[in-house]
Amino acid sequence: MECVVRPCRAEDCVEVMRMIRELAEFEKLPDQVQINDQVLREDGFANDPFYRCLVAEVPPEYRSRDGHTIVGYGLYFFTYSTWKGRNIYMEDLYIMPEFRGIDLEENRMNLGSPGICTPNYAGKGIGKKLMSKIAEIGVENRCIEMKFVVLDWNQAAIDFYQSQGAVDLTAAEGWHFFHFKGDALVRLAQGQTGL
Amino acid sequence: IMNCIIRPCTVKDCKVILQLIKALGQMTGSDVCVSFPGPALREDGFGAQPMYDCYVAELPSGQNSKKGDSIVGYVLSTYTYSTWKGRNVYIDNLYVRPEFRGMAGQQIGKQLMKKTAEVALKKGCSQIRMHVARWKENENRFLTCCGSENLTAKEGWNLFRFEEDTLWRLAAHN
C-alpha cells in the first residue's frame, strides 16, 4: 500500500481538525478541544505560522471505512534553548486506528489487532514514516533533539516511542510539564499572583 | 521590591546572557552549555528569522551586580501551538542571578513572567507552557505560587525526548 507523507495544505485543515478531535477522544479529554478548522487554518497559513504540519495520505482505493484518504498527521514547531539552540517539538502524532499495524515495506495490512503496534512490525508503518519525516526536518534545521509529551497510561504509544529510542524524561529525570491558562494567565499578566 | 527594568533583549545583551549560561553550567557541573557557541545566540535571535523572544531584567542605571554589569535575569520563549487551545507561548529558559533571588528576587522572576504573559495575551495566546525538573523545589513552588498547574501530576503527561544520535537514526529512516 502506498502512503504519501506531505506538508499539510490549507484545504487539509478540515481533515486535520477531524483527526485532532479523534485523538482528543482517545486521550479521554474531548471537552478540551476549543479550536476549529478555521482557527487552525489562520494560525498555520498566515505570514508567521505558529506551527507546521505533515499529513499521511493514501490512494482512493485504500480510503478508510468512512471514505477518508488523509489518515494521519504530525504537527510540530520549533522551540529554543539557551543551552542547546534550536529544538523541534512534536505536538501531535496520530494515525487512524484502522491504518495502524501496517507493514509498508511488505505491503501487508492490519497485522495483529487493529490499533496495536505488534512488536515484529513496530517501526514499519505510517506512524514511523510521519515521525521520521519530522525528525529529518529537525536535523535539516540543525536541531539536536526532538521532544514531545505522552500520557503515562498510553502504553502502546510509550512502547512505540521507546522502541525507536526515545527516553521518558519524566521517569528518568523527573521533568514535569506546567502550564498557565485562562484566569491564571490573565492574573499573571496583571501582576496579581500569590507572591 | 527591586525596581528592575524589564525590556527586550538586544544584540549587545547576548554576550552577558552567554556569560550567565556558562556560569550556570559551571555551577551545576554541566558541560553542555559551556560548549554552546556564542554567535548562534546572536544569529538565531537577531538574524533574518528570529528563533526566540527574549526579555532581560536590568538594574536601574547607577546600580550594578557584583560582576559589574546590570543584567540580572532573562526569560527566553518561543511561540508554539496546541491543537486543542491554539496559540501558545513556551518558556524555554527563565533565569535570575542567585544573589538576586529570595524575596526581592522572586519579584524579578515574577516580573519576567508577567512580561511574558502580557506579550502572550497580546499575541492571542491562551497558554504559557514550560517544563521543570521535579527536584527543583524552589522553581516548582515559584511556578505554583504564580498560578500554574502541573499537568504531569494532574493528567499524567510525561516528557519524552529523542537525543541527537537517536534523532539522526530516525531521520535516516527516510
Tab-separated table of C-alpha atoms in Angstrom:
chain	number	residue	atom	x	y	z
A	1	MET	CA	0.000	0.000	0.000
A	2	GLU	CA	1.310	3.411	-0.870
A	3	CYS	CA	1.249	6.142	1.704
A	4	VAL	CA	2.486	9.615	0.931
A	5	VAL	CA	3.705	11.877	3.724
A	6	ARG	CA	3.499	15.511	2.583
A	7	PRO	CA	3.123	19.008	4.029
A	8	CYS	CA	-0.416	19.885	5.094
A	9	ARG	CA	-2.173	22.371	2.784
A	10	ALA	CA	-4.706	24.974	3.924
A	11	GLU	CA	-7.559	22.899	2.486
A	12	ASP	CA	-6.445	19.876	4.577
A	13	CYS	CA	-7.319	21.683	7.825
A	14	VAL	CA	-10.854	20.255	7.906
A	15	GLU	CA	-9.441	16.709	7.814
A	16	VAL	CA	-6.701	17.505	10.350
A	17	MET	CA	-9.328	19.013	12.687
A	18	ARG	CA	-11.371	15.787	12.386
A	19	MET	CA	-8.325	13.784	13.452
A	20	ILE	CA	-7.472	16.235	16.281
A	21	ARG	CA	-10.933	15.509	17.718
A	22	GLU	CA	-10.441	11.745	17.279
A	23	LEU	CA	-7.131	11.942	19.155
A	24	ALA	CA	-8.657	14.005	21.998
A	25	GLU	CA	-11.462	11.421	22.251
A	26	PHE	CA	-8.892	8.629	22.511
A	27	GLU	CA	-6.947	10.602	25.155
A	28	LYS	CA	-10.210	10.848	27.172
A	29	LEU	CA	-10.111	14.660	27.052
A	30	PRO	CA	-12.559	15.565	24.232
A	31	ASP	CA	-14.001	18.603	26.038
A	32	GLN	CA	-10.637	20.308	25.915
A	33	VAL	CA	-10.717	20.938	22.160
A	34	GLN	CA	-11.580	24.607	21.772
A	35	ILE	CA	-10.315	25.489	18.308
A	36	ASN	CA	-11.914	24.714	14.935
A	37	ASP	CA	-10.642	24.217	11.378
A	38	GLN	CA	-10.845	27.953	10.653
A	39	VAL	CA	-8.552	28.838	13.583
A	40	LEU	CA	-6.202	26.004	12.580
A	41	ARG	CA	-6.062	27.404	9.057
A	42	GLU	CA	-5.482	31.015	10.168
A	43	ASP	CA	-2.732	30.061	12.596
A	44	GLY	CA	-0.929	27.685	10.231
A	45	PHE	CA	-1.135	29.516	6.934
A	46	ALA	CA	-0.679	33.188	7.787
A	47	ASN	CA	2.581	35.090	7.282
A	48	ASP	CA	4.002	33.967	10.598
A	49	PRO	CA	2.700	30.410	11.143
A	50	PHE	CA	2.522	29.102	14.706
A	51	TYR	CA	3.025	25.501	13.655
A	52	ARG	CA	3.849	23.199	10.765
A	53	CYS	CA	2.062	20.001	9.879
A	54	LEU	CA	2.547	16.885	7.771
A	55	VAL	CA	-0.277	14.609	6.632
A	56	ALA	CA	-0.274	10.944	5.607
A	57	GLU	CA	-2.372	10.310	2.511
A	58	VAL	CA	-3.399	7.020	0.888
A	59	PRO	CA	-4.692	6.481	-2.666
A	60	PRO	CA	-8.517	6.429	-3.061
A	61	GLU	CA	-8.605	2.623	-3.387
A	62	TYR	CA	-7.234	2.373	0.190
A	63	ARG	CA	-9.551	5.002	1.703
A	64	SER	CA	-10.887	4.452	5.227
A	65	ARG	CA	-14.219	2.833	6.035
A	66	ASP	CA	-15.706	6.361	6.252
A	67	GLY	CA	-14.146	7.396	2.960
A	68	HIS	CA	-11.110	9.416	4.147
A	69	THR	CA	-7.803	9.391	2.270
A	70	ILE	CA	-5.968	11.566	4.793
A	71	VAL	CA	-5.315	9.015	7.512
A	72	GLY	CA	-2.728	10.582	9.813
A	73	TYR	CA	-0.932	13.778	10.750
A	74	GLY	CA	2.107	15.050	12.623
A	75	LEU	CA	2.045	18.616	13.939
A	76	TYR	CA	5.260	20.237	15.125
A	77	PHE	CA	7.074	23.515	15.751
A	78	PHE	CA	10.480	24.777	16.806
A	79	THR	CA	11.479	25.851	20.295
A	80	TYR	CA	14.808	27.189	21.551
A	81	SER	CA	17.159	26.593	24.426
A	82	THR	CA	19.986	28.872	25.550
A	83	TRP	CA	21.842	25.634	26.291
A	84	LYS	CA	21.240	23.659	23.100
A	85	GLY	CA	19.966	26.050	20.442
A	86	ARG	CA	17.041	25.149	18.198
A	87	ASN	CA	14.844	22.188	19.176
A	88	ILE	CA	11.965	20.517	17.376
A	89	TYR	CA	8.802	19.707	19.344
A	90	MET	CA	6.230	17.221	18.096
A	91	GLU	CA	2.871	18.384	19.417
A	92	ASP	CA	0.692	15.622	17.919
A	93	LEU	CA	1.258	12.345	16.066
A	94	TYR	CA	-1.886	10.475	15.065
A	95	ILE	CA	-2.770	7.617	12.736
A	96	MET	CA	-6.380	6.490	12.362
A	97	PRO	CA	-6.694	3.121	14.193
A	98	GLU	CA	-7.596	1.125	11.057
A	99	PHE	CA	-4.286	2.264	9.485
A	100	ARG	CA	-2.024	1.207	12.344
A	101	GLY	CA	-0.052	-2.035	12.389
A	102	ILE	CA	0.597	-1.815	8.651
A	103	ASP	CA	3.891	-3.010	7.242
A	104	LEU	CA	4.537	-0.577	4.373
A	105	GLU	CA	7.677	-2.440	3.267
A	106	GLU	CA	5.929	-5.784	2.857
A	107	ASN	CA	2.657	-4.154	1.829
A	108	ARG	CA	0.608	-6.036	4.389
A	109	MET	CA	-2.382	-4.541	6.184
A	110	ASN	CA	-3.840	-4.755	9.688
A	111	LEU	CA	-1.450	-7.230	11.186
A	112	GLY	CA	-2.352	-8.442	14.649
A	113	SER	CA	-5.023	-6.491	16.492
A	114	PRO	CA	-6.204	-3.262	14.866
A	115	GLY	CA	-4.779	-0.255	16.613
A	116	ILE	CA	-1.994	-2.194	18.326
A	117	CYS	CA	1.572	-1.905	17.126
A	118	THR	CA	2.786	-5.504	17.321
A	119	PRO	CA	6.499	-5.792	18.213
A	120	ASN	CA	7.542	-7.560	14.996
A	121	TYR	CA	6.172	-4.767	12.865
A	122	ALA	CA	6.925	-1.733	15.048
A	123	GLY	CA	8.690	0.891	13.018
A	124	LYS	CA	7.488	-0.192	9.603
A	125	GLY	CA	4.242	1.701	9.386
A	126	ILE	CA	2.720	5.100	8.794
A	127	GLY	CA	3.434	6.415	12.302
A	128	LYS	CA	7.131	5.726	11.871
A	129	LYS	CA	7.115	7.309	8.414
A	130	LEU	CA	5.491	10.512	9.733
A	131	MET	CA	7.714	10.742	12.786
A	132	SER	CA	10.866	10.104	10.743
A	133	LYS	CA	9.947	12.904	8.392
A	134	ILE	CA	9.586	15.290	11.342
A	135	ALA	CA	12.985	14.097	12.638
A	136	GLU	CA	14.501	14.712	9.197
A	137	ILE	CA	13.107	18.258	9.204
A	138	GLY	CA	14.595	18.706	12.684
A	139	VAL	CA	18.029	17.556	11.536
A	140	GLU	CA	17.829	19.785	8.417
A	141	ASN	CA	17.145	22.719	10.738
A	142	ARG	CA	20.146	21.963	12.982
A	143	CYS	CA	18.023	20.709	15.891
A	144	ILE	CA	19.849	18.348	18.219
A	145	GLU	CA	16.811	16.945	19.977
A	146	MET	CA	13.099	16.338	19.492
A	147	LYS	CA	10.664	16.454	22.419
A	148	PHE	CA	7.017	15.543	22.889
A	149	VAL	CA	4.629	14.514	25.667
A	150	VAL	CA	2.753	11.227	26.069
A	151	LEU	CA	0.064	10.267	28.574
A	152	ASP	CA	1.503	7.901	31.148
A	153	TRP	CA	-1.282	5.313	30.637
A	154	ASN	CA	-0.864	5.215	26.828
A	155	GLN	CA	1.293	2.087	26.865
A	156	ALA	CA	1.009	1.382	23.108
A	157	ALA	CA	2.417	4.846	22.337
A	158	ILE	CA	5.107	4.571	25.050
A	159	ASP	CA	6.197	1.172	23.679
A	160	PHE	CA	6.346	2.551	20.133
A	161	TYR	CA	8.398	5.635	21.058
A	162	GLN	CA	10.767	3.679	23.283
A	163	SER	CA	11.273	1.075	20.538
A	164	GLN	CA	12.529	3.960	18.383
A	165	GLY	CA	14.999	5.165	21.027
A	166	ALA	CA	13.047	7.875	22.874
A	167	VAL	CA	13.693	8.386	26.583
A	168	ASP	CA	10.945	9.142	29.126
A	169	LEU	CA	12.461	12.179	30.862
A	170	THR	CA	9.676	12.323	33.440
A	171	ALA	CA	10.512	8.795	34.598
A	172	ALA	CA	14.289	9.121	34.134
A	173	GLU	CA	14.939	12.670	35.366
A	174	GLY	CA	11.720	13.901	36.946
A	175	TRP	CA	10.775	16.547	34.355
A	176	HIS	CA	7.237	17.856	34.835
A	177	PHE	CA	5.030	19.797	32.458
A	178	PHE	CA	3.479	23.035	33.740
A	179	HIS	CA	1.038	25.451	32.143
A	180	PHE	CA	-0.750	28.757	32.783
A	181	LYS	CA	-4.134	29.185	31.164
A	182	GLY	CA	-7.382	31.158	31.410
A	183	ASP	CA	-7.746	33.282	34.563
A	184	ALA	CA	-4.327	32.231	35.852
A	185	LEU	CA	-2.689	33.620	32.691
A	186	VAL	CA	-4.627	36.887	32.911
A	187	ARG	CA	-3.709	37.288	36.604
A	188	LEU	CA	-0.043	36.646	35.780
A	189	ALA	CA	-0.155	39.339	33.085
A	190	GLN	CA	-1.716	41.776	35.536
A	191	GLY	CA	0.806	41.021	38.245
A	192	GLN	CA	-1.919	39.690	40.531
A	193	THR	CA	-0.384	36.390	41.548
A	194	GLY	CA	0.169	34.985	45.031
A	195	LEU	CA	3.668	36.389	45.538
B	1	ILE	CA	10.735	45.400	45.678
B	2	MET	CA	13.683	45.511	43.255
B	3	ASN	CA	12.976	48.287	40.776
B	4	CYS	CA	14.156	46.399	37.740
B	5	ILE	CA	13.581	47.372	34.178
B	6	ILE	CA	12.133	44.593	32.064
B	7	ARG	CA	12.976	45.203	28.422
B	8	PRO	CA	13.541	43.287	25.165
B	9	CYS	CA	16.969	41.680	24.821
B	10	THR	CA	19.237	43.411	22.290
B	11	VAL	CA	22.158	42.053	20.245
B	12	LYS	CA	24.578	43.574	22.772
B	13	ASP	CA	22.921	41.672	25.637
B	14	CYS	CA	23.747	38.272	24.081
B	15	LYS	CA	27.320	38.401	25.396
B	16	VAL	CA	26.130	38.822	29.003
B	17	ILE	CA	23.477	36.118	28.613
B	18	LEU	CA	26.169	33.747	27.346
B	19	GLN	CA	28.262	34.531	30.450
B	20	LEU	CA	25.226	33.770	32.643
B	21	ILE	CA	24.716	30.433	30.850
B	22	LYS	CA	28.378	29.499	31.296
B	23	ALA	CA	28.297	30.467	34.987
B	24	LEU	CA	25.186	28.323	35.485
B	25	GLY	CA	26.848	25.439	33.658
B	26	GLN	CA	29.954	25.641	35.817
B	27	MET	CA	27.786	25.796	38.941
B	28	THR	CA	25.764	22.707	38.004
B	29	GLY	CA	28.757	20.839	36.601
B	30	SER	CA	27.174	20.575	33.170
B	31	ASP	CA	29.468	20.968	30.187
B	32	VAL	CA	26.632	21.164	27.661
B	33	CYS	CA	26.189	24.904	27.776
B	34	VAL	CA	29.871	25.711	28.081
B	35	SER	CA	30.385	24.363	24.577
B	36	PHE	CA	27.398	26.233	23.167
B	37	PRO	CA	28.698	28.614	20.508
B	38	GLY	CA	28.182	32.295	21.282
B	39	PRO	CA	27.402	33.530	17.755
B	40	ALA	CA	24.426	31.177	17.386
B	41	LEU	CA	22.588	33.010	20.172
B	42	ARG	CA	23.054	36.283	18.277
B	43	GLU	CA	22.316	34.908	14.792
B	44	ASP	CA	19.388	32.856	15.993
B	45	GLY	CA	17.772	35.740	17.851
B	46	PHE	CA	18.602	38.641	15.559
B	47	GLY	CA	19.014	37.184	12.093
B	48	ALA	CA	16.560	37.186	9.206
B	49	GLN	CA	14.154	34.852	11.010
B	50	PRO	CA	14.393	35.230	14.819
B	51	MET	CA	14.054	31.865	16.545
B	52	TYR	CA	13.128	33.117	20.003
B	53	ASP	CA	11.882	36.073	22.049
B	54	CYS	CA	13.901	37.275	24.985
B	55	TYR	CA	13.355	39.832	27.757
B	56	VAL	CA	16.028	40.837	30.241
B	57	ALA	CA	15.768	42.220	33.775
B	58	GLU	CA	18.130	45.128	34.213
B	59	LEU	CA	19.054	47.068	37.326
B	60	PRO	CA	18.255	50.780	37.159
B	61	SER	CA	21.133	52.908	35.904
B	62	GLY	CA	23.760	53.531	38.517
B	63	GLN	CA	23.364	50.063	40.033
B	64	ASN	CA	25.483	47.111	39.016
B	65	SER	CA	25.739	43.490	40.101
B	66	LYS	CA	28.951	42.266	41.789
B	67	LYS	CA	30.300	41.373	38.344
B	68	GLY	CA	29.906	44.957	37.232
B	69	ASP	CA	27.088	44.640	34.743
B	70	SER	CA	23.425	45.426	35.131
B	71	ILE	CA	21.582	42.412	33.667
B	72	VAL	CA	20.342	40.202	36.479
B	73	GLY	CA	17.970	37.832	34.729
B	74	TYR	CA	16.279	36.837	31.483
B	75	VAL	CA	13.342	34.892	30.084
B	76	LEU	CA	13.568	33.221	26.674
B	77	SER	CA	10.482	31.878	24.928
B	78	THR	CA	9.072	30.689	21.606
B	79	TYR	CA	5.624	30.731	20.019
B	80	THR	CA	4.183	27.247	19.879
B	81	TYR	CA	0.791	25.624	19.285
B	82	SER	CA	-1.820	23.463	20.940
B	83	THR	CA	-4.177	21.549	18.652
B	84	TRP	CA	-6.752	21.931	21.426
B	85	LYS	CA	-6.320	25.541	22.502
B	86	GLY	CA	-4.459	27.269	19.677
B	87	ARG	CA	-1.584	29.741	20.063
B	88	ASN	CA	0.787	29.185	22.974
B	89	VAL	CA	3.998	30.552	24.378
B	90	TYR	CA	6.637	28.053	25.525
B	91	ILE	CA	9.160	29.300	28.091
B	92	ASP	CA	12.476	27.636	27.318
B	93	ASN	CA	14.583	29.363	29.960
B	94	LEU	CA	13.885	31.621	32.953
B	95	TYR	CA	16.911	32.663	34.976
B	96	VAL	CA	17.638	35.118	37.779
B	97	ARG	CA	21.139	35.523	39.205
B	98	PRO	CA	21.306	33.677	42.578
B	99	GLU	CA	22.284	36.796	44.538
B	100	PHE	CA	19.103	38.481	43.285
B	101	ARG	CA	16.730	35.695	44.318
B	102	GLY	CA	14.833	35.452	47.586
B	103	MET	CA	12.111	37.935	48.452
B	104	ALA	CA	13.426	40.657	46.174
B	105	GLY	CA	14.469	38.061	43.602
B	106	GLN	CA	11.059	36.464	43.432
B	107	GLN	CA	9.813	39.807	42.270
B	108	ILE	CA	12.350	39.788	39.400
B	109	GLY	CA	11.289	36.297	38.338
B	110	LYS	CA	7.652	37.318	38.673
B	111	GLN	CA	8.242	40.498	36.662
B	112	LEU	CA	9.849	38.464	33.854
B	113	MET	CA	6.882	36.042	33.918
B	114	LYS	CA	4.443	38.976	33.941
B	115	LYS	CA	6.078	40.426	30.829
B	116	THR	CA	5.897	37.056	29.073
B	117	ALA	CA	2.199	36.749	29.967
B	118	GLU	CA	1.408	40.293	28.731
B	119	VAL	CA	3.090	39.622	25.395
B	120	ALA	CA	1.425	36.200	25.129
B	121	LEU	CA	-2.063	37.633	25.617
B	122	LYS	CA	-1.401	40.475	23.131
B	123	LYS	CA	-0.438	37.874	20.524
B	124	GLY	CA	-3.661	35.928	21.086
B	125	CYS	CA	-2.096	33.084	23.042
B	126	SER	CA	-4.209	31.160	25.526
B	127	GLN	CA	-1.478	29.251	27.357
B	128	ILE	CA	2.082	29.523	28.602
B	129	ARG	CA	3.814	26.152	28.962
B	130	MET	CA	7.172	25.040	30.331
B	131	HIS	CA	8.972	22.010	31.720
B	132	VAL	CA	10.675	21.998	35.112
B	133	ALA	CA	12.527	19.175	36.864
B	134	ARG	CA	10.528	17.904	39.846
B	135	TRP	CA	13.546	18.063	42.168
B	136	LYS	CA	13.895	21.829	41.670
B	137	GLU	CA	11.687	22.638	44.659
B	138	ASN	CA	12.120	26.413	44.595
B	139	GLU	CA	11.232	26.620	40.900
B	140	ASN	CA	8.201	24.327	41.367
B	141	ARG	CA	6.983	26.423	44.311
B	142	PHE	CA	7.544	29.643	42.369
B	143	LEU	CA	5.517	28.417	39.392
B	144	THR	CA	2.691	27.123	41.577
B	145	CYS	CA	2.572	30.405	43.505
B	146	CYS	CA	2.358	32.252	40.182
B	147	GLY	CA	-0.771	30.233	39.340
B	148	SER	CA	0.406	27.417	37.071
B	149	GLU	CA	-0.854	23.820	37.047
B	150	ASN	CA	1.376	20.754	36.984
B	151	LEU	CA	-0.053	18.749	34.065
B	152	THR	CA	2.207	15.772	34.714
B	153	ALA	CA	0.739	15.412	38.202
B	154	LYS	CA	-2.814	16.360	37.134
B	155	GLU	CA	-3.274	14.447	33.852
B	156	GLY	CA	-0.258	12.141	33.523
B	157	TRP	CA	1.621	13.873	30.686
B	158	ASN	CA	5.211	12.599	30.524
B	159	LEU	CA	8.005	14.355	28.600
B	160	PHE	CA	9.861	12.231	26.054
B	161	ARG	CA	12.990	13.072	24.111
B	162	PHE	CA	14.934	11.781	21.109
B	163	GLU	CA	18.539	12.853	21.654
B	164	GLU	CA	20.984	13.659	18.884
B	165	ASP	CA	22.060	10.137	17.846
B	166	THR	CA	18.568	8.625	18.010
B	167	LEU	CA	17.186	11.695	16.190
B	168	TRP	CA	19.689	11.157	13.359
B	169	ARG	CA	18.791	7.440	13.168
B	170	LEU	CA	15.099	8.311	12.995
B	171	ALA	CA	15.765	10.916	10.278
B	172	ALA	CA	17.888	8.454	8.294
B	173	HIS	CA	14.900	6.087	8.011
B	174	ASN	CA	13.777	8.278	5.108
